[in-house]
Short mmCIF file of C-alpha atoms and ligand atoms in Angstrom, two decimals:
data_model
loop_
_atom_site.label_atom_id
_atom_site.label_comp_id
_atom_site.label_asym_id
_atom_site.label_seq_id
_atom_site.Cartn_x
_atom_site.Cartn_y
_atom_site.Cartn_z
CA MET A 1 226.52 -33.85 372.80
CA LYS A 2 227.49 -34.62 369.74
CA GLN A 3 226.19 -31.23 367.81
CA GLY A 4 224.37 -28.37 367.86
CA SER A 5 225.46 -25.27 369.72
CA SER A 6 228.86 -25.35 371.38
CA VAL A 7 226.99 -23.13 374.22
CA LEU A 8 224.63 -24.80 375.19
CA PHE A 9 226.51 -28.53 374.67
CA PHE A 10 229.23 -27.44 376.58
CA SER A 11 227.31 -26.63 379.97
CA LEU A 12 226.07 -29.81 379.55
CA MET A 13 229.18 -32.03 379.64
CA LEU A 14 230.55 -30.10 382.39
CA THR A 15 227.15 -31.12 384.24
CA THR A 16 228.35 -34.40 383.13
CA ILE A 17 231.87 -34.52 384.14
CA SER A 18 230.85 -33.25 387.78
CA GLY A 19 228.29 -35.91 388.25
CA CYS A 20 225.53 -33.53 389.37
CA THR A 21 222.64 -34.33 387.27
CA THR A 22 219.84 -34.61 389.29
CA ALA A 23 217.15 -33.38 387.74
CA THR A 24 213.88 -34.86 388.83
CA SER A 25 211.28 -36.51 386.70
CA VAL A 26 208.52 -39.28 386.86
CA ALA A 27 208.86 -42.07 384.56
CA ALA A 28 207.04 -41.86 381.33
CA THR A 29 205.70 -45.42 381.60
CA ASN A 30 204.43 -44.43 385.02
CA PRO A 31 200.44 -43.11 385.09
CA ILE A 32 200.82 -41.16 388.54
CA SER A 33 198.31 -38.27 389.04
CA GLN A 34 199.76 -34.88 386.80
CA THR A 35 200.21 -32.69 389.31
CA ASP A 36 201.82 -29.97 387.79
CA PRO A 37 199.49 -27.65 385.49
CA ARG A 38 201.90 -27.26 382.56
CA ASP A 39 201.49 -31.82 381.98
CA ALA A 40 197.83 -30.83 380.35
CA GLU A 41 199.43 -28.66 378.10
CA LEU A 42 202.15 -30.73 377.40
CA GLN A 43 199.67 -33.33 376.56
CA GLN A 44 198.33 -31.29 374.10
CA CYS A 45 200.81 -30.02 372.64
CA LEU A 46 202.40 -34.23 371.84
CA ALA A 47 198.73 -34.69 370.83
CA GLY A 48 199.73 -31.74 368.37
CA LEU A 49 202.98 -33.59 367.15
CA ARG A 50 201.58 -37.13 366.75
CA GLY A 51 201.37 -36.85 363.28
CA ASP A 52 204.84 -35.83 362.59
CA ALA A 53 206.17 -38.69 364.60
CA MET A 54 204.32 -40.86 362.44
CA GLN A 55 206.19 -39.54 359.56
CA GLY A 56 209.14 -40.15 361.34
CA LYS A 57 208.79 -43.97 361.45
CA ILE A 58 207.46 -44.01 364.63
CA SER A 59 204.35 -46.76 365.19
CA SER A 60 201.26 -45.57 366.80
CA ASP A 61 201.36 -49.01 369.44
CA THR A 62 205.35 -46.89 370.29
CA TRP A 63 204.12 -43.22 370.54
CA GLN A 64 201.08 -44.12 372.31
CA ARG A 65 203.22 -46.50 375.18
CA TYR A 66 205.82 -44.02 375.74
CA THR A 67 203.87 -40.64 375.39
CA ARG A 68 200.43 -41.60 376.90
CA SER A 69 200.62 -40.79 380.52
CA ILE A 70 203.56 -38.82 380.59
CA ALA A 71 204.84 -36.65 382.83
CA GLY A 72 206.96 -33.12 381.97
CA ASP A 73 210.19 -32.78 383.90
CA TYR A 74 210.38 -28.71 383.90
CA SER A 75 213.45 -29.04 385.74
CA VAL A 76 214.75 -28.67 382.55
CA LEU A 77 213.78 -25.54 381.47
CA GLU A 78 215.90 -23.98 383.89
CA ARG A 79 218.93 -26.14 382.70
CA LEU A 80 217.92 -24.94 379.04
CA ASN A 81 217.80 -21.44 379.81
CA HIS A 82 220.85 -21.54 382.98
CA GLN A 83 223.84 -18.86 382.27
CA PRO A 84 226.54 -19.70 383.85
CA GLU A 85 227.24 -16.61 386.35
CA PHE A 86 231.15 -18.13 386.42
CA LYS A 87 233.15 -18.23 383.19
CA THR A 88 236.00 -20.94 383.82
CA PRO A 89 239.24 -19.90 382.46
CA LEU A 90 240.71 -22.85 380.18
CA TRP A 91 243.55 -23.94 382.70
CA ASP A 92 240.79 -24.33 385.78
CA TYR A 93 239.05 -26.83 382.87
CA MET A 94 242.03 -28.20 381.87
CA ALA A 95 242.63 -29.09 385.52
CA GLY A 96 239.61 -30.30 386.28
CA LEU A 97 239.39 -32.51 383.32
CA VAL A 98 243.09 -33.55 382.63
CA ASP A 99 244.60 -34.31 385.89
CA ASP A 100 247.20 -36.88 387.34
CA GLU A 101 243.61 -38.88 388.66
CA ARG A 102 241.51 -39.20 385.65
CA VAL A 103 245.23 -40.31 383.45
CA ASP A 104 245.74 -42.81 386.39
CA MET A 105 242.66 -44.07 386.11
CA ALA A 106 242.42 -43.48 382.39
CA LYS A 107 245.75 -46.05 382.20
CA GLN A 108 244.05 -48.21 383.73
CA GLN A 109 241.17 -48.85 381.89
CA LEU A 110 243.58 -49.01 378.84
CA ALA A 111 244.81 -51.52 380.45
CA GLU A 112 241.97 -53.54 381.45
CA ASN A 113 240.56 -53.62 378.09
CA LEU A 114 243.38 -53.93 376.43
CA GLU A 115 242.12 -56.47 374.29
CA LEU A 116 238.77 -54.71 372.93
CA LEU A 117 240.54 -51.30 372.62
CA THR A 118 242.88 -52.90 370.19
CA ARG A 119 240.05 -54.55 368.05
CA ILE A 120 238.51 -51.36 368.22
CA GLU A 121 241.60 -49.51 366.53
CA GLN A 122 242.43 -52.21 364.27
CA ALA A 123 238.26 -52.08 362.69
CA TYR A 124 238.57 -48.07 362.70
CA GLY A 125 241.54 -47.07 362.56
CA VAL A 126 241.04 -44.38 365.92
CA PRO A 127 244.33 -45.47 368.61
CA LYS A 128 243.02 -46.81 372.22
CA GLU A 129 244.29 -43.65 373.85
CA ILE A 130 241.83 -40.85 371.99
CA VAL A 131 239.09 -43.96 372.41
CA VAL A 132 239.42 -43.80 376.72
CA SER A 133 239.96 -40.53 376.31
CA VAL A 134 236.62 -39.86 375.21
CA TRP A 135 235.48 -41.99 377.19
CA GLY A 136 236.94 -40.55 380.34
CA VAL A 137 235.77 -36.98 379.67
CA GLU A 138 232.79 -37.74 378.60
CA SER A 139 231.23 -40.31 381.60
CA ASN A 140 234.65 -40.84 383.47
CA PHE A 141 234.39 -44.32 381.89
CA GLY A 142 230.83 -45.13 382.48
CA ARG A 143 230.97 -43.78 386.26
CA ASN A 144 228.73 -40.64 385.41
CA MET A 145 226.46 -41.19 382.65
CA GLY A 146 223.78 -38.74 384.18
CA ARG A 147 220.35 -39.81 385.60
CA THR A 148 217.86 -37.77 384.13
CA GLU A 149 214.97 -39.92 382.28
CA ILE A 150 215.30 -38.60 378.60
CA VAL A 151 211.77 -39.27 377.53
CA PRO A 152 210.02 -36.94 380.10
CA SER A 153 212.74 -34.41 379.56
CA LEU A 154 213.42 -34.39 376.11
CA ALA A 155 209.16 -34.28 376.31
CA THR A 156 209.68 -30.88 378.13
CA LEU A 157 212.15 -29.63 375.32
CA SER A 158 209.70 -30.54 372.74
CA CYS A 159 206.97 -27.90 373.71
CA PHE A 160 208.43 -25.71 376.04
CA GLY A 161 211.48 -23.11 376.23
CA ARG A 162 213.27 -22.28 372.95
CA ARG A 163 214.97 -24.87 370.48
CA GLN A 164 211.47 -26.59 370.44
CA PRO A 165 212.36 -28.16 367.03
CA PHE A 166 215.69 -29.52 367.82
CA PHE A 167 214.65 -31.34 370.78
CA ARG A 168 211.57 -32.46 368.84
CA GLY A 169 213.93 -34.35 365.98
CA GLU A 170 215.49 -35.91 369.49
CA LEU A 171 212.34 -37.21 370.94
CA PHE A 172 211.37 -38.80 367.98
CA ALA A 173 215.01 -40.51 367.85
CA THR A 174 214.39 -41.58 371.52
CA LEU A 175 211.37 -43.20 370.22
CA ARG A 176 212.49 -44.97 367.35
CA ILE A 177 215.44 -46.37 369.57
CA LEU A 178 213.05 -47.79 372.27
CA GLN A 179 210.95 -49.07 369.08
CA SER A 180 213.56 -50.72 367.70
CA GLY A 181 214.60 -52.59 370.95
CA ASP A 182 218.31 -51.41 371.46
CA ILE A 183 217.62 -50.09 374.71
CA PRO A 184 215.01 -50.36 377.15
CA LEU A 185 213.16 -47.59 378.84
CA GLU A 186 214.21 -48.22 382.33
CA ARG A 187 217.49 -47.82 381.46
CA LEU A 188 217.81 -45.19 378.78
CA ARG A 189 218.65 -42.01 381.90
CA GLY A 190 221.32 -39.81 380.68
CA SER A 191 222.11 -35.85 381.02
CA TRP A 192 218.89 -33.46 381.18
CA ALA A 193 219.30 -32.39 377.36
CA GLY A 194 219.69 -35.72 376.06
CA ALA A 195 222.68 -37.28 375.86
CA PHE A 196 223.63 -40.66 377.36
CA GLY A 197 225.62 -43.99 377.34
CA GLN A 198 228.92 -44.27 378.36
CA THR A 199 230.31 -41.73 375.54
CA GLN A 200 227.08 -39.24 376.02
CA PHE A 201 225.30 -39.33 372.37
CA MET A 202 222.67 -37.53 371.26
CA PRO A 203 219.92 -39.97 370.09
CA SER A 204 220.32 -38.72 366.82
CA THR A 205 223.67 -38.99 366.37
CA PHE A 206 223.11 -42.53 368.15
CA GLU A 207 220.77 -43.41 365.02
CA ARG A 208 223.16 -42.16 362.65
CA LEU A 209 226.92 -43.98 364.61
CA ALA A 210 226.39 -46.27 367.18
CA VAL A 211 227.45 -49.51 366.43
CA ASP A 212 226.95 -52.85 367.74
CA PHE A 213 230.15 -54.18 368.55
CA ASP A 214 229.87 -56.89 370.83
CA GLY A 215 227.57 -59.10 368.51
CA ASP A 216 224.33 -59.80 370.49
CA GLY A 217 222.38 -57.78 367.85
CA ARG A 218 221.73 -54.85 369.92
CA ARG A 219 223.50 -51.15 369.51
CA ASP A 220 223.71 -50.04 373.51
CA LEU A 221 226.04 -47.57 374.55
CA ILE A 222 224.78 -47.40 378.23
CA ASP A 223 225.45 -51.56 379.34
CA SER A 224 228.08 -52.58 376.44
CA THR A 225 231.25 -50.76 377.01
CA ALA A 226 232.54 -52.10 373.60
CA ASP A 227 229.49 -51.01 371.60
CA ALA A 228 230.08 -47.69 373.72
CA LEU A 229 233.65 -47.19 372.57
CA ALA A 230 233.37 -48.48 368.87
CA SER A 231 230.74 -45.93 368.34
CA THR A 232 232.86 -43.32 369.48
CA ALA A 233 235.76 -44.68 367.22
CA ASN A 234 233.20 -45.03 364.56
CA PHE A 235 232.30 -41.39 365.37
CA LEU A 236 236.06 -40.05 365.31
CA LYS A 237 236.17 -42.01 361.70
CA ARG A 238 233.28 -40.79 360.11
CA GLY A 239 234.51 -37.25 361.34
CA GLY A 240 237.46 -37.52 359.41
CA TRP A 241 240.50 -39.41 361.36
CA ARG A 242 243.19 -40.33 359.90
CA THR A 243 245.02 -43.08 360.83
CA GLY A 244 248.40 -42.52 361.61
CA GLN A 245 248.56 -38.92 362.34
CA PRO A 246 248.40 -36.76 365.77
CA TRP A 247 246.07 -34.50 366.32
CA GLY A 248 248.99 -31.73 366.70
CA VAL A 249 251.68 -30.37 369.11
CA GLU A 250 252.84 -27.90 371.33
CA ALA A 251 253.81 -25.45 369.42
CA ARG A 252 256.82 -21.91 369.77
CA ILE A 253 256.28 -18.93 367.66
CA PRO A 254 258.34 -16.08 367.52
CA ALA A 255 257.29 -13.07 369.45
CA ALA A 256 256.92 -10.80 366.43
CA LEU A 257 254.47 -13.06 364.73
CA ASP A 258 250.92 -11.64 364.39
CA ILE A 259 248.99 -14.59 364.87
CA SER A 260 245.61 -12.76 365.19
CA GLY A 261 243.90 -14.33 362.59
CA GLU A 262 245.11 -17.56 362.92
CA GLY A 263 243.10 -20.62 364.33
CA ARG A 264 241.97 -24.52 363.26
CA ARG A 265 240.25 -23.66 360.05
CA ASN A 266 242.65 -21.38 358.50
CA LYS A 267 244.92 -24.20 357.64
CA ARG A 268 248.71 -23.01 356.42
CA SER A 269 251.14 -25.43 355.20
CA LEU A 270 253.51 -26.59 357.83
CA ALA A 271 256.36 -25.39 355.55
CA ASP A 272 254.67 -22.15 355.73
CA TRP A 273 254.38 -22.40 359.32
CA HIS A 274 257.97 -23.01 359.68
CA ASN A 275 258.94 -20.65 357.37
CA ARG A 276 256.80 -18.40 359.64
CA GLY A 277 259.33 -19.29 362.51
CA VAL A 278 256.85 -21.73 364.22
CA ARG A 279 258.56 -24.40 365.85
CA SER A 280 257.50 -27.69 368.08
CA VAL A 281 257.64 -26.33 371.96
CA ASP A 282 260.72 -28.87 372.17
CA GLY A 283 262.74 -26.72 369.45
CA ARG A 284 262.21 -29.54 366.68
CA ALA A 285 260.79 -28.92 362.86
CA LEU A 286 257.23 -28.99 363.07
CA THR A 287 257.84 -32.37 360.56
CA GLU A 288 260.54 -33.98 362.48
CA ALA A 289 258.15 -33.46 365.52
CA LEU A 290 254.75 -34.16 363.73
CA GLY A 291 256.44 -37.02 361.12
CA LEU A 292 254.58 -35.49 358.44
CA PRO A 293 255.35 -33.76 355.13
CA ALA A 294 256.33 -30.28 354.89
CA ASP A 295 252.34 -29.80 352.76
CA THR A 296 250.71 -31.28 355.48
CA GLN A 297 248.07 -28.61 356.27
CA ALA A 298 247.67 -27.07 359.75
CA GLY A 299 245.67 -24.44 361.97
CA LEU A 300 247.59 -22.30 364.68
CA ILE A 301 245.35 -21.96 368.03
CA SER A 302 246.28 -19.91 370.38
CA PRO A 303 243.37 -20.73 373.33
CA THR A 304 244.40 -18.20 375.87
CA GLY A 305 246.33 -15.80 373.99
CA LYS A 306 249.84 -15.17 372.57
CA GLU A 307 251.40 -15.43 376.12
CA GLY A 308 249.90 -18.82 376.64
CA PRO A 309 250.59 -22.40 375.34
CA VAL A 310 250.11 -22.27 371.46
CA PHE A 311 249.34 -25.44 369.49
CA ILE A 312 249.73 -26.41 366.02
CA THR A 313 246.33 -28.69 364.85
CA LEU A 314 245.79 -31.10 362.29
CA ARG A 315 242.94 -32.90 360.46
CA ASN A 316 242.29 -34.75 363.61
CA PHE A 317 241.86 -32.23 365.78
CA ASP A 318 239.26 -31.08 363.66
CA ALA A 319 237.80 -34.78 364.48
CA LEU A 320 237.91 -34.02 368.06
CA TYR A 321 235.94 -31.10 367.68
CA GLY A 322 233.79 -32.62 365.77
CA TYR A 323 232.92 -34.59 368.94
CA ASN A 324 231.61 -31.21 370.84
CA ALA A 325 232.05 -28.14 369.17
CA ALA A 326 234.79 -27.07 371.84
CA GLU A 327 237.96 -26.18 371.13
CA SER A 328 238.76 -26.45 374.68
CA TYR A 329 237.11 -29.98 374.70
CA ALA A 330 239.10 -30.88 371.68
CA LEU A 331 242.33 -29.64 373.38
CA ALA A 332 241.50 -31.78 376.67
CA LEU A 333 241.00 -34.85 375.19
CA ALA A 334 244.67 -34.64 372.51
CA HIS A 335 245.63 -33.85 376.21
CA LEU A 336 244.79 -36.63 378.10
CA ALA A 337 245.68 -39.38 375.05
CA ASP A 338 248.85 -37.59 375.08
CA ARG A 339 249.40 -37.90 378.50
CA MET A 340 248.23 -41.66 378.62
CA GLN A 341 251.58 -42.29 376.54
CA GLY A 342 253.81 -40.59 378.72
CA ALA A 343 253.43 -36.78 377.88
CA GLY A 344 253.85 -33.94 380.74
CA GLY A 345 251.85 -31.01 381.34
CA PHE A 346 252.30 -28.49 378.96
CA THR A 347 255.34 -26.42 378.59
CA THR A 348 254.62 -23.18 378.26
CA PRO A 349 252.44 -21.93 381.53
CA TRP A 350 249.69 -20.62 381.43
CA PRO A 351 249.11 -16.47 381.48
CA THR A 352 247.98 -16.89 385.06
CA ASP A 353 249.76 -16.04 388.65
CA ASP A 354 247.10 -18.41 390.47
CA PRO A 355 247.51 -21.91 388.66
CA PRO A 356 244.61 -24.21 388.75
CA LEU A 357 243.48 -26.93 390.86
CA SER A 358 243.34 -30.40 390.28
CA ARG A 359 240.67 -32.12 391.27
CA GLN A 360 242.62 -33.75 394.63
CA GLN A 361 243.46 -30.00 395.04
CA ARG A 362 239.96 -29.06 394.86
CA ARG A 363 238.79 -31.35 397.70
CA ASP A 364 241.94 -30.21 399.33
CA LEU A 365 240.68 -26.72 399.33
CA GLN A 366 236.62 -27.74 400.11
CA THR A 367 238.13 -29.78 403.23
CA LEU A 368 239.51 -26.36 404.26
CA LEU A 369 236.57 -24.41 403.70
CA LEU A 370 234.51 -26.71 405.77
CA ALA A 371 236.82 -26.80 408.98
CA ARG A 372 236.69 -22.91 408.89
CA GLY A 373 232.98 -23.43 409.25
CA HIS A 374 231.41 -22.66 405.51
CA ALA A 375 228.36 -24.92 405.41
CA ILE A 376 229.46 -26.00 401.35
CA GLY A 377 228.18 -29.16 401.63
CA GLU A 378 229.88 -32.38 400.67
CA VAL A 379 233.60 -32.52 399.87
CA ASP A 380 233.37 -33.80 395.97
CA GLY A 381 236.19 -31.50 394.15
CA ILE A 382 233.05 -29.42 392.67
CA LEU A 383 234.04 -26.18 393.12
CA GLY A 384 229.90 -24.62 392.87
CA THR A 385 227.80 -21.91 394.10
CA LEU A 386 228.93 -22.53 397.97
CA SER A 387 232.05 -23.19 397.48
CA ARG A 388 232.14 -20.31 394.93
CA ALA A 389 230.56 -18.00 397.78
CA ALA A 390 232.88 -19.27 401.39
CA ILE A 391 235.87 -19.09 398.62
CA ARG A 392 234.73 -15.43 398.06
CA GLN A 393 234.52 -14.57 401.90
CA GLU A 394 237.93 -16.22 402.26
CA GLN A 395 239.30 -13.95 399.68
CA GLU A 396 238.23 -11.45 401.75
CA ARG A 397 239.63 -12.15 405.17
CA LEU A 398 242.73 -12.49 403.32
CA GLY A 399 243.12 -9.55 401.34
CA HIS A 400 243.00 -11.23 398.14
CA GLU A 401 241.28 -9.55 395.19
CA THR A 402 237.70 -11.65 395.40
CA THR A 403 236.87 -13.20 392.40
CA GLY A 404 234.80 -16.68 393.68
CA ARG A 405 237.50 -19.11 391.74
CA GLY A 406 239.16 -21.62 393.67
CA GLY A 407 242.65 -21.25 392.37
CA MET A 408 246.59 -22.65 394.09
CA LYS A 409 246.83 -19.00 395.73
CA LEU A 410 243.84 -19.40 398.01
CA LEU A 411 244.26 -23.03 398.67
CA ASN A 412 248.29 -22.34 399.92
CA ALA A 413 247.03 -19.28 401.73
CA LEU A 414 244.43 -21.68 403.68
CA GLN A 415 246.89 -24.40 404.04
CA ALA A 416 249.17 -22.29 405.70
CA ASP A 417 246.27 -21.22 408.29
CA SER A 418 245.51 -24.68 409.34
CA SER A 419 249.47 -25.35 410.09
CA ARG A 420 249.58 -22.27 412.77
CA1 CA B 1 225.63 -55.05 371.08
#
């Protein structure tokens, strides 16, 4: 993640979160027989890239060693072209990323790594809670880093499909990382598009921003939590993080206020927002709620429209946005960090009559679907294609709107059914 088109990297993040990165691939150094007819084309393409690789400070030895007998990982091309058949509403996205389970785990991780996180905060000026929040959202605290071998996947994406120039840059960066000895090949696994490690940096981002914080001479975002978390703090610092400032606050706006042209980038002073009648959601003046002077520049976002929660956002929200180029993502990070410090959910309800499910509630729903005879596979809290097909059938049976979306309405209905 960490750059590129938001659409691609947004879907990539969800894949990482759900922990279902199951692309099949073959070890780059494993000279097995090449069975896919595309491998000949791949080898020819890579031969054509050799000159650029040499220009890109990759040694002839390195190039030879990691590309010689490579077999393509063509499963990534399907992922590259995947069009989600289902657009996740923001409330479902948020409920899956920031639920009680994640908040509890984040607090526990903060306590367990307090000394390290304190040193990182001192070195980079980024709060512990923010760093832990990124860690939790990116890899579920190092538990889901992706299992795709990224050299074969990036080699394939460099030679097939759209965005080849982008992925060539990432392939070359990966080879330089291997060449430097920062991370050994056998550990270098990640998401299908090349993001890897506990905070899922793309290889080029690694080159620019990863740091060796445990002092062993290697920058290792996979097996060193210290390096990974410090690198995240460094990313945010370089992205303009302002020490001592919050990210923003949930706001309350007058019903008559026209916010159609407002956004994260379109900043006004807090005094200007105050004059327009905007307050913190608890009714306080923005300057008071944020602890900042009246001339502080702030944007206003309304990701689910005027009826849903709206937010005043500051420079640090932009730094969070820079991590993954999506407002929903930045909001999840900000909210998780707030929840870790004792805040509750948003005050304004989401504009839906069918509230979202936490991961535990999604597992409960799946258990009920299994009990009703739907073959949805494992109970994993991820409402994928099979779960959604079963949800559609149940919605039809119950006379609900047939959306395929698992929400509180269906969970309640099935729970009532099963207790009869
Ligand atoms: Ca290190």
